Amino acid sequence: IFEKSKYLSQFIQFQNLVEKECFENKKVSYYAKAINVTPRTLNNITQSIVHKSAKAFISEILIVQIKRLLMNTQLTINEIAYKVGFEDPTNLFKYFKKYTGSSPHSFRTKHS
């Protein structure tokens, strides 16, 4: 129980950072360093709290943020790609499709 409560505060710190910075930083090593743990420890933390890897958790938050932009803004998909840190809009397309099974365009069409 002590381990889990210790992990919980670090996990919340990690989650807050990811929500704030996922457009600029997508690497586990960045977040591990920011909360003063090793990437392996960060993986242990996320595994123990949400039963997934730190990388999967970062991707999940990023996808939610991209979905919000697709549904709640008039930005073009290319503008969203640059805003969320993809240098090439086709990379956003591949990334989004990998995690959601649909293209950003069809997601937007379906949810607007």
PDB file of C-alpha atoms in Angstrom:
ATOM      1  CA  ILE A   1       0.000   0.000   0.000  1.00  0.00           C
ATOM      2  CA  PHE A   2       2.826   2.424   0.792  1.00  0.00           C
ATOM      3  CA  GLU A   3       4.354   1.784  -2.639  1.00  0.00           C
ATOM      4  CA  LYS A   4       1.087   2.574  -4.396  1.00  0.00           C
ATOM      5  CA  SER A   5       0.478   5.818  -2.471  1.00  0.00           C
ATOM      6  CA  LYS A   6       4.031   6.942  -3.173  1.00  0.00           C
ATOM      7  CA  TYR A   7       3.483   6.125  -6.835  1.00  0.00           C
ATOM      8  CA  LEU A   8       0.144   7.939  -6.908  1.00  0.00           C
ATOM      9  CA  SER A   9       1.606  11.361  -6.182  1.00  0.00           C
ATOM     10  CA  GLN A  10       4.333  10.804  -8.790  1.00  0.00           C
ATOM     11  CA  PHE A  11       1.729   9.574 -11.258  1.00  0.00           C
ATOM     12  CA  ILE A  12      -0.417  12.684 -10.741  1.00  0.00           C
ATOM     13  CA  GLN A  13       2.659  14.837 -11.254  1.00  0.00           C
ATOM     14  CA  PHE A  14       3.406  12.925 -14.472  1.00  0.00           C
ATOM     15  CA  GLN A  15      -0.197  13.185 -15.673  1.00  0.00           C
ATOM     16  CA  ASN A  16      -0.322  16.947 -15.089  1.00  0.00           C
ATOM     17  CA  LEU A  17       2.942  17.418 -16.973  1.00  0.00           C
ATOM     18  CA  VAL A  18       1.780  15.311 -19.909  1.00  0.00           C
ATOM     19  CA  GLU A  19      -1.510  17.220 -20.159  1.00  0.00           C
ATOM     20  CA  LYS A  20       0.405  20.502 -20.197  1.00  0.00           C
ATOM     21  CA  GLU A  21       3.333  19.548 -22.420  1.00  0.00           C
ATOM     22  CA  CYS A  22       2.366  16.636 -24.671  1.00  0.00           C
ATOM     23  CA  PHE A  23       2.429  18.830 -27.797  1.00  0.00           C
ATOM     24  CA  GLU A  24       6.067  19.741 -27.164  1.00  0.00           C
ATOM     25  CA  ASN A  25       7.310  16.524 -25.545  1.00  0.00           C
ATOM     26  CA  LYS A  26       6.283  12.990 -26.384  1.00  0.00           C
ATOM     27  CA  LYS A  27       9.248  11.100 -24.901  1.00  0.00           C
ATOM     28  CA  VAL A  28       9.097   9.030 -21.729  1.00  0.00           C
ATOM     29  CA  SER A  29      12.675  10.050 -20.890  1.00  0.00           C
ATOM     30  CA  TYR A  30      11.688  13.748 -20.838  1.00  0.00           C
ATOM     31  CA  TYR A  31       8.904  13.169 -18.298  1.00  0.00           C
ATOM     32  CA  ALA A  32      10.979  10.778 -16.207  1.00  0.00           C
ATOM     33  CA  LYS A  33      13.690  13.405 -15.891  1.00  0.00           C
ATOM     34  CA  ALA A  34      11.113  16.125 -15.129  1.00  0.00           C
ATOM     35  CA  ILE A  35       9.737  14.215 -12.137  1.00  0.00           C
ATOM     36  CA  ASN A  36      13.161  12.974 -11.114  1.00  0.00           C
ATOM     37  CA  VAL A  37      12.847   9.244 -11.793  1.00  0.00           C
ATOM     38  CA  THR A  38      14.314   6.858 -14.354  1.00  0.00           C
ATOM     39  CA  PRO A  39      12.248   5.944 -17.440  1.00  0.00           C
ATOM     40  CA  ARG A  40      11.984   2.424 -16.020  1.00  0.00           C
ATOM     41  CA  THR A  41      10.593   3.729 -12.720  1.00  0.00           C
ATOM     42  CA  LEU A  42       8.129   5.904 -14.617  1.00  0.00           C
ATOM     43  CA  ASN A  43       6.944   2.803 -16.470  1.00  0.00           C
ATOM     44  CA  ASN A  44       6.556   0.988 -13.138  1.00  0.00           C
ATOM     45  CA  ILE A  45       4.524   3.925 -11.817  1.00  0.00           C
ATOM     46  CA  THR A  46       2.138   4.024 -14.777  1.00  0.00           C
ATOM     47  CA  GLN A  47       1.860   0.214 -14.830  1.00  0.00           C
ATOM     48  CA  SER A  48       0.923   0.146 -11.156  1.00  0.00           C
ATOM     49  CA  ILE A  49      -1.643   2.974 -11.393  1.00  0.00           C
ATOM     50  CA  VAL A  50      -3.233   2.665 -14.869  1.00  0.00           C
ATOM     51  CA  HIS A  51      -1.893  -0.717 -16.049  1.00  0.00           C
ATOM     52  CA  LYS A  52      -0.179   0.606 -19.171  1.00  0.00           C
ATOM     53  CA  SER A  53       3.257   1.828 -20.188  1.00  0.00           C
ATOM     54  CA  ALA A  54       4.263   5.460 -19.812  1.00  0.00           C
ATOM     55  CA  LYS A  55       4.500   5.727 -23.606  1.00  0.00           C
ATOM     56  CA  ALA A  56       0.961   4.364 -24.046  1.00  0.00           C
ATOM     57  CA  PHE A  57      -0.286   6.824 -21.434  1.00  0.00           C
ATOM     58  CA  ILE A  58       1.396   9.785 -23.171  1.00  0.00           C
ATOM     59  CA  SER A  59      -0.115   8.689 -26.498  1.00  0.00           C
ATOM     60  CA  GLU A  60      -3.554   8.366 -24.935  1.00  0.00           C
ATOM     61  CA  ILE A  61      -3.456  11.918 -23.546  1.00  0.00           C
ATOM     62  CA  LEU A  62      -2.151  13.247 -26.871  1.00  0.00           C
ATOM     63  CA  ILE A  63      -4.955  11.522 -28.799  1.00  0.00           C
ATOM     64  CA  VAL A  64      -7.566  13.026 -26.432  1.00  0.00           C
ATOM     65  CA  GLN A  65      -6.062  16.495 -26.975  1.00  0.00           C
ATOM     66  CA  ILE A  66      -6.049  16.008 -30.768  1.00  0.00           C
ATOM     67  CA  LYS A  67      -9.692  14.861 -30.654  1.00  0.00           C
ATOM     68  CA  ARG A  68     -10.591  18.003 -28.679  1.00  0.00           C
ATOM     69  CA  LEU A  69      -8.925  20.180 -31.300  1.00  0.00           C
ATOM     70  CA  LEU A  70     -10.691  18.329 -34.118  1.00  0.00           C
ATOM     71  CA  MET A  71     -14.104  18.696 -32.459  1.00  0.00           C
ATOM     72  CA  ASN A  72     -13.834  22.132 -30.857  1.00  0.00           C
ATOM     73  CA  THR A  73     -11.798  24.285 -33.237  1.00  0.00           C
ATOM     74  CA  GLN A  74     -11.934  25.411 -36.826  1.00  0.00           C
ATOM     75  CA  LEU A  75      -8.228  24.692 -37.306  1.00  0.00           C
ATOM     76  CA  THR A  76      -7.406  22.701 -40.418  1.00  0.00           C
ATOM     77  CA  ILE A  77      -5.969  19.237 -39.898  1.00  0.00           C
ATOM     78  CA  ASN A  78      -2.601  20.541 -41.125  1.00  0.00           C
ATOM     79  CA  GLU A  79      -2.730  23.374 -38.559  1.00  0.00           C
ATOM     80  CA  ILE A  80      -3.582  20.866 -35.830  1.00  0.00           C
ATOM     81  CA  ALA A  81      -0.663  18.660 -36.924  1.00  0.00           C
ATOM     82  CA  TYR A  82       1.799  21.544 -36.489  1.00  0.00           C
ATOM     83  CA  LYS A  83       0.168  22.714 -33.246  1.00  0.00           C
ATOM     84  CA  VAL A  84       0.511  19.295 -31.612  1.00  0.00           C
ATOM     85  CA  GLY A  85       4.156  18.964 -32.625  1.00  0.00           C
ATOM     86  CA  PHE A  86       4.186  16.971 -35.858  1.00  0.00           C
ATOM     87  CA  GLU A  87       6.569  18.420 -38.431  1.00  0.00           C
ATOM     88  CA  ASP A  88       4.736  16.668 -41.232  1.00  0.00           C
ATOM     89  CA  PRO A  89       0.922  16.465 -41.299  1.00  0.00           C
ATOM     90  CA  THR A  90       1.082  12.929 -42.738  1.00  0.00           C
ATOM     91  CA  ASN A  91       2.686  11.832 -39.461  1.00  0.00           C
ATOM     92  CA  LEU A  92      -0.378  13.090 -37.558  1.00  0.00           C
ATOM     93  CA  PHE A  93      -2.576  11.128 -39.949  1.00  0.00           C
ATOM     94  CA  LYS A  94      -0.595   7.896 -39.369  1.00  0.00           C
ATOM     95  CA  TYR A  95      -0.382   8.423 -35.600  1.00  0.00           C
ATOM     96  CA  PHE A  96      -4.089   9.223 -35.208  1.00  0.00           C
ATOM     97  CA  LYS A  97      -5.155   6.318 -37.410  1.00  0.00           C
ATOM     98  CA  LYS A  98      -2.885   3.903 -35.492  1.00  0.00           C
ATOM     99  CA  TYR A  99      -4.487   4.805 -32.151  1.00  0.00           C
ATOM    100  CA  THR A 100      -8.096   5.436 -33.171  1.00  0.00           C
ATOM    101  CA  GLY A 101      -8.623   3.382 -36.308  1.00  0.00           C
ATOM    102  CA  SER A 102      -9.915   6.392 -38.210  1.00  0.00           C
ATOM    103  CA  SER A 103      -8.407   9.370 -39.986  1.00  0.00           C
ATOM    104  CA  PRO A 104      -8.516  12.819 -38.374  1.00  0.00           C
ATOM    105  CA  HIS A 105     -10.822  13.952 -41.185  1.00  0.00           C
ATOM    106  CA  SER A 106     -13.347  11.141 -40.750  1.00  0.00           C
ATOM    107  CA  PHE A 107     -13.238  11.571 -36.951  1.00  0.00           C
ATOM    108  CA  ARG A 108     -14.013  15.282 -37.335  1.00  0.00           C
ATOM    109  CA  THR A 109     -16.804  14.622 -39.848  1.00  0.00           C
ATOM    110  CA  LYS A 110     -18.388  12.030 -37.573  1.00  0.00           C
ATOM    111  CA  HIS A 111     -18.222  14.232 -34.462  1.00  0.00           C
ATOM    112  CA  SER A 112     -19.257  17.618 -35.791  1.00  0.00           C
TER     113      SER A 112
END
